[in-house]
Tab-separated table of N, CA, C and O in Angstrom:
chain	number	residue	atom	x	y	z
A	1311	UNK	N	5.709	36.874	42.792
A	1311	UNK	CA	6.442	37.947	42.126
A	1311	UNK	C	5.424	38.803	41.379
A	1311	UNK	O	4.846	38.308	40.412
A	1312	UNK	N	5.062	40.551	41.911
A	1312	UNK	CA	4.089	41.043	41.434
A	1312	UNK	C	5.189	42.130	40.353
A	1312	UNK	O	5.388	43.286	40.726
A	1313	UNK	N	5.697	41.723	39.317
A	1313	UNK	CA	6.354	42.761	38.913
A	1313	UNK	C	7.747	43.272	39.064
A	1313	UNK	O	8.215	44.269	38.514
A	1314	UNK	N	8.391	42.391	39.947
A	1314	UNK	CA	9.869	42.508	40.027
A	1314	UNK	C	10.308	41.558	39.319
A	1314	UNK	O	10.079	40.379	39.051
A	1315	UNK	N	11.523	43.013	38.915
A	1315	UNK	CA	12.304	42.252	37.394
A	1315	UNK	C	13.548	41.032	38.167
A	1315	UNK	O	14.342	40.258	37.633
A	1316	UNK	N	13.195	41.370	39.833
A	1316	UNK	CA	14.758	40.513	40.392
A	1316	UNK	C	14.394	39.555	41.387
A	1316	UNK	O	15.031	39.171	42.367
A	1317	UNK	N	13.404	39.273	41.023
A	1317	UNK	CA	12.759	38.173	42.242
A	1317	UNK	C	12.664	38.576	43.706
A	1317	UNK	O	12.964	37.724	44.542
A	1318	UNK	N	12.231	39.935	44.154
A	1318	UNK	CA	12.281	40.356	45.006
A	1318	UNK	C	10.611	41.058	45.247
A	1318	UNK	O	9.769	41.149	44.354
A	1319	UNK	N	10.484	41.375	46.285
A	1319	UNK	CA	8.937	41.927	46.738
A	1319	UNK	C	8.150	42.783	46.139
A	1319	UNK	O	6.938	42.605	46.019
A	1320	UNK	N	8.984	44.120	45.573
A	1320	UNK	CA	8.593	44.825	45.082
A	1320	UNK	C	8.824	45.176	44.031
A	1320	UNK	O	9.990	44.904	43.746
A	1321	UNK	N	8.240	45.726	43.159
A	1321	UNK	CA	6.959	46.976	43.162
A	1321	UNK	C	5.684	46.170	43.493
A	1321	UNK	O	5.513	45.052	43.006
A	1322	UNK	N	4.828	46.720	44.291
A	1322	UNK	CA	3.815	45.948	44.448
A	1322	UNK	C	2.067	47.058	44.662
A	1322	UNK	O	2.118	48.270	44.873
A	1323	UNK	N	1.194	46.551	44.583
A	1323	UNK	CA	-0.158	47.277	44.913
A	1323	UNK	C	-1.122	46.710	46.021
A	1323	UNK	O	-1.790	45.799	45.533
A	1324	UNK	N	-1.358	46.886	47.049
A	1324	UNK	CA	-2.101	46.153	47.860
A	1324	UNK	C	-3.430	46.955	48.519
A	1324	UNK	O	-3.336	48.151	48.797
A	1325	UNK	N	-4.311	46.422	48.679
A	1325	UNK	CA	-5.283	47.324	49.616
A	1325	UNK	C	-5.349	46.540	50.951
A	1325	UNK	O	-5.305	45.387	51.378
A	1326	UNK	N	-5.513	48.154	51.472
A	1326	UNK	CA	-5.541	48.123	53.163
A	1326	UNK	C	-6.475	48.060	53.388
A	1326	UNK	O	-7.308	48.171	52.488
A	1327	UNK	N	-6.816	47.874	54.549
A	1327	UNK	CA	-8.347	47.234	55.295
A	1327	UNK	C	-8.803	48.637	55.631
A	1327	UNK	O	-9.457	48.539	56.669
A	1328	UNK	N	-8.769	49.662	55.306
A	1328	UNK	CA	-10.109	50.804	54.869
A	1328	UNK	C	-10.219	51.183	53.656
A	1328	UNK	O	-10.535	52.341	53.382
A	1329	UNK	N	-9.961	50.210	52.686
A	1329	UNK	CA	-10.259	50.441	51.410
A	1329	UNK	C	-9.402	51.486	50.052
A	1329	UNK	O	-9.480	51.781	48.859
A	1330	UNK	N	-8.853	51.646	50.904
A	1330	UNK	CA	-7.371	52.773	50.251
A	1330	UNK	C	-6.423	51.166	49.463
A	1330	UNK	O	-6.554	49.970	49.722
A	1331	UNK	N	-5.585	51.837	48.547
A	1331	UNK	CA	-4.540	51.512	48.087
A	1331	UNK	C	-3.292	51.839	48.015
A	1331	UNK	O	-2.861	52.814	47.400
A	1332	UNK	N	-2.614	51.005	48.667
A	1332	UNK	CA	-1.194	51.264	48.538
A	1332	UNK	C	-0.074	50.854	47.827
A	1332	UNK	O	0.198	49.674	47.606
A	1333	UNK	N	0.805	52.139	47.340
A	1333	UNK	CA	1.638	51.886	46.267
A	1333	UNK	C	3.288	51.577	46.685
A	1333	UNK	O	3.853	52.457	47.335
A	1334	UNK	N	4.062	50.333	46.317
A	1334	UNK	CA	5.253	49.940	46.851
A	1334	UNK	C	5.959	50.603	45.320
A	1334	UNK	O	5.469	50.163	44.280
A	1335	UNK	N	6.547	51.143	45.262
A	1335	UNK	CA	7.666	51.384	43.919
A	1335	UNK	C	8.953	52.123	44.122
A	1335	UNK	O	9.661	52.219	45.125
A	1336	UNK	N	9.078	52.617	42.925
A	1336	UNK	CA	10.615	53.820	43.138
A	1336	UNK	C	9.822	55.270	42.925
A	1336	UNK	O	9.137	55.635	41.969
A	1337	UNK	N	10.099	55.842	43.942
A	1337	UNK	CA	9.913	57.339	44.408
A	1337	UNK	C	10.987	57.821	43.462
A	1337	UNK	O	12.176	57.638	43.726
A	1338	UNK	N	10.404	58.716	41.860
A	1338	UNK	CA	10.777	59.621	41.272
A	1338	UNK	C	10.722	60.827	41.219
A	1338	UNK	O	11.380	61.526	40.449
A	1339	UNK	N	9.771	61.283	42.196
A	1339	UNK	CA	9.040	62.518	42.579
A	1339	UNK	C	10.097	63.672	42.327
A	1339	UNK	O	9.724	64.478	41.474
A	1340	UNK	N	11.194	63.892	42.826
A	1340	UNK	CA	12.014	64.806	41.677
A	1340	UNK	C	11.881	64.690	40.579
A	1340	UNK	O	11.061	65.359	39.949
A	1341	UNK	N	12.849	63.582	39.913
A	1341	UNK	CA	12.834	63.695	38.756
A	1341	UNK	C	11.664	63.699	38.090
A	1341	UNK	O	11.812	64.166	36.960
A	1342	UNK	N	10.451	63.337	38.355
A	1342	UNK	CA	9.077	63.502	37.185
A	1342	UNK	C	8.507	65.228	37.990
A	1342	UNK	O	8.476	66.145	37.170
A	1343	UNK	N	8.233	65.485	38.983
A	1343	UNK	CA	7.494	66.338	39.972
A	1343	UNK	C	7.650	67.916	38.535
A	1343	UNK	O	6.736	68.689	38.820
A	1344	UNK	N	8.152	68.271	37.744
A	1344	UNK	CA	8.367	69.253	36.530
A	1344	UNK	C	7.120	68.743	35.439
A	1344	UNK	O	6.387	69.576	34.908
A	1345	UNK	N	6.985	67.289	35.186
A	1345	UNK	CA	6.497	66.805	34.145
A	1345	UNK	C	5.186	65.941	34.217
A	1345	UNK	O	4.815	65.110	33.388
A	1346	UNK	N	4.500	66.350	35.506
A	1346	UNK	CA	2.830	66.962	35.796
A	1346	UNK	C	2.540	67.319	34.800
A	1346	UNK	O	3.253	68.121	34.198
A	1347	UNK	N	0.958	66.666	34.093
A	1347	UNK	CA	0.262	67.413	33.259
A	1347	UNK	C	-0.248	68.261	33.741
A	1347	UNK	O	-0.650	68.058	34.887
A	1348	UNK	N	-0.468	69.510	33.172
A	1348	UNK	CA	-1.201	70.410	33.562
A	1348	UNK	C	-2.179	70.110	34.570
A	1348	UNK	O	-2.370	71.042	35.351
A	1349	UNK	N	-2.928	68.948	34.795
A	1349	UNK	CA	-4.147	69.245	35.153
A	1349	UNK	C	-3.630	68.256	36.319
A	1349	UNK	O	-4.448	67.686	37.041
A	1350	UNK	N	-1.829	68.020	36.521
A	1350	UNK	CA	-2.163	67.486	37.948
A	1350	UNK	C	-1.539	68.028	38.607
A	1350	UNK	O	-0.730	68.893	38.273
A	1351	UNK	N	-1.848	67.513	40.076
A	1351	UNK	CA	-0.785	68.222	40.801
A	1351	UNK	C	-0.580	67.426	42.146
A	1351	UNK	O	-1.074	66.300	42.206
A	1352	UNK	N	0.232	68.009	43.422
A	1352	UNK	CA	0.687	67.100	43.960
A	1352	UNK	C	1.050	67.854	45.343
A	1352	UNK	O	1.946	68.694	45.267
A	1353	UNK	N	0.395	67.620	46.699
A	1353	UNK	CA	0.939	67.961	48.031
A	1353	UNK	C	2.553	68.049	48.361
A	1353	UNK	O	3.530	67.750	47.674
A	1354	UNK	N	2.458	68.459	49.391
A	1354	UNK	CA	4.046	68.551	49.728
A	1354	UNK	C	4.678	67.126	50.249
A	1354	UNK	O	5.844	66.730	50.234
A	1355	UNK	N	3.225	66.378	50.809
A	1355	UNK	CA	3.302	65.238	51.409
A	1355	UNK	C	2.847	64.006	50.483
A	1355	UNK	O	2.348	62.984	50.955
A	1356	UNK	N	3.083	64.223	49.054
A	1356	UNK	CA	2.635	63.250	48.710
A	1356	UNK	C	3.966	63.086	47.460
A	1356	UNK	O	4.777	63.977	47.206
A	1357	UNK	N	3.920	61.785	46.835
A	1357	UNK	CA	5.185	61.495	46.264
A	1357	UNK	C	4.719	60.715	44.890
A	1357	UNK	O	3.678	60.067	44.774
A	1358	UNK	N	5.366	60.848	44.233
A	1358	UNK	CA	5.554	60.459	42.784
A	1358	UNK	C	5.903	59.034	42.638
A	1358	UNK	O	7.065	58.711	42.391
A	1359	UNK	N	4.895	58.101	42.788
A	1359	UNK	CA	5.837	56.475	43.032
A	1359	UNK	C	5.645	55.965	41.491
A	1359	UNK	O	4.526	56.110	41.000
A	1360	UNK	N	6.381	55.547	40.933
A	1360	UNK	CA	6.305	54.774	39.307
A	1360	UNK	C	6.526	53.067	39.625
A	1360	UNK	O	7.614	52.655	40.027
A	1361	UNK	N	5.312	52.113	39.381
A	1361	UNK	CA	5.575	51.141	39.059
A	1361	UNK	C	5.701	50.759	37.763
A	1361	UNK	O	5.605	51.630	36.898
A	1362	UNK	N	5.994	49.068	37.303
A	1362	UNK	CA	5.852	48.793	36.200
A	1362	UNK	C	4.927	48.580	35.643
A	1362	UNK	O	3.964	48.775	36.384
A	1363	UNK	N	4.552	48.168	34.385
A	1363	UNK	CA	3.308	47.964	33.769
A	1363	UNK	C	2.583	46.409	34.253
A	1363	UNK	O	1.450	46.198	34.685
A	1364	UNK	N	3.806	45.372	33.970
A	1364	UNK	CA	4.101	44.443	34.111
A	1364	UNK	C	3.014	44.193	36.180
A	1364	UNK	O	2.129	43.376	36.433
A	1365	UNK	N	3.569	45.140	37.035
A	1365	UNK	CA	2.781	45.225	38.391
A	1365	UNK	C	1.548	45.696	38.280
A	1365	UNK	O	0.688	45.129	38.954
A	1366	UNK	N	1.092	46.994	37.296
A	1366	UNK	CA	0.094	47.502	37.350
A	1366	UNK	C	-1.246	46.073	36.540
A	1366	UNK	O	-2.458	46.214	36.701
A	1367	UNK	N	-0.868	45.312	36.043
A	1367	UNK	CA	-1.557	44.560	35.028
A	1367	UNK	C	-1.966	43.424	35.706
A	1367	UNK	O	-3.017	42.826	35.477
A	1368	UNK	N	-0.823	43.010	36.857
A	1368	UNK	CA	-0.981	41.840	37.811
A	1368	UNK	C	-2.414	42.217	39.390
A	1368	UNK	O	-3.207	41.571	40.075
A	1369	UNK	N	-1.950	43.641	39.222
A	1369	UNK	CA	-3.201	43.771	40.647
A	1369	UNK	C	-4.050	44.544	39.454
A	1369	UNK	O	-4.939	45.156	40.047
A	1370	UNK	N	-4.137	44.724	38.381
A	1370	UNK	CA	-5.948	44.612	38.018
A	1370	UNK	C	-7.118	43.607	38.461
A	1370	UNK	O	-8.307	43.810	38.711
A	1371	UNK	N	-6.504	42.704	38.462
A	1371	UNK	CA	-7.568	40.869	38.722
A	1371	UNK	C	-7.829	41.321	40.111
A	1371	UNK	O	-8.826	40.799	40.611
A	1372	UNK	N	-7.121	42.243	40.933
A	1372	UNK	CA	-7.152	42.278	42.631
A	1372	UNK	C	-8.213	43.621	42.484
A	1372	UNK	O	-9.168	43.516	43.253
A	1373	UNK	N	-8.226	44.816	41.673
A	1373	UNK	CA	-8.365	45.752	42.270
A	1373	UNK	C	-10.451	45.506	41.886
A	1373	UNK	O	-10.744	44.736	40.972
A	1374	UNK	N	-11.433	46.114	42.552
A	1374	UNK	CA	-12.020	45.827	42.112
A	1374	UNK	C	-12.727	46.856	41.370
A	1374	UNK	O	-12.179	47.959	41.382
A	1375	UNK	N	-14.383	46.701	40.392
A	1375	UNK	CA	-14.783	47.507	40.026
A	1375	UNK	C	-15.597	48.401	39.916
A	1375	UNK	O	-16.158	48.899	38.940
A	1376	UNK	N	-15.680	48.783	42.126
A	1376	UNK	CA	-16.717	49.544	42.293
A	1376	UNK	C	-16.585	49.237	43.969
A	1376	UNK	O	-17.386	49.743	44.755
């Protein structure tokens, strides 16, 4: 359990075998896509995924630092 509040799979963070990371969560991308800081921004093809803290804290030990 990486972060699900219901004993279920997701939200999760995993890396793929070319070194990218991939994000499992809830697609808010409407509702946040207004509330971009200034200095971000975002493709047409790309999406707003929000995990928990609780997931983000569990794949630190995974992600590495360099």
């Amino acid at each position: 359990m990486r972060g699900s509040t219901t004993g279920a799979n997701c939200p999760d963070i995993f890396e793929l075998s070319d070194g990218r990371f991939a994000v499992i969560g809830e697609d808010l991308t409407e509702k946040l896509d207004a509330e971009l800081p200034a200095d971000a921004s975002r493709a047409d093809y790309e999406r707003i995924v929000v995990v928990t803290r609780e997931t983000l804290i569990h794949a630190k030990a995974d992600i590495p630092d360099a």
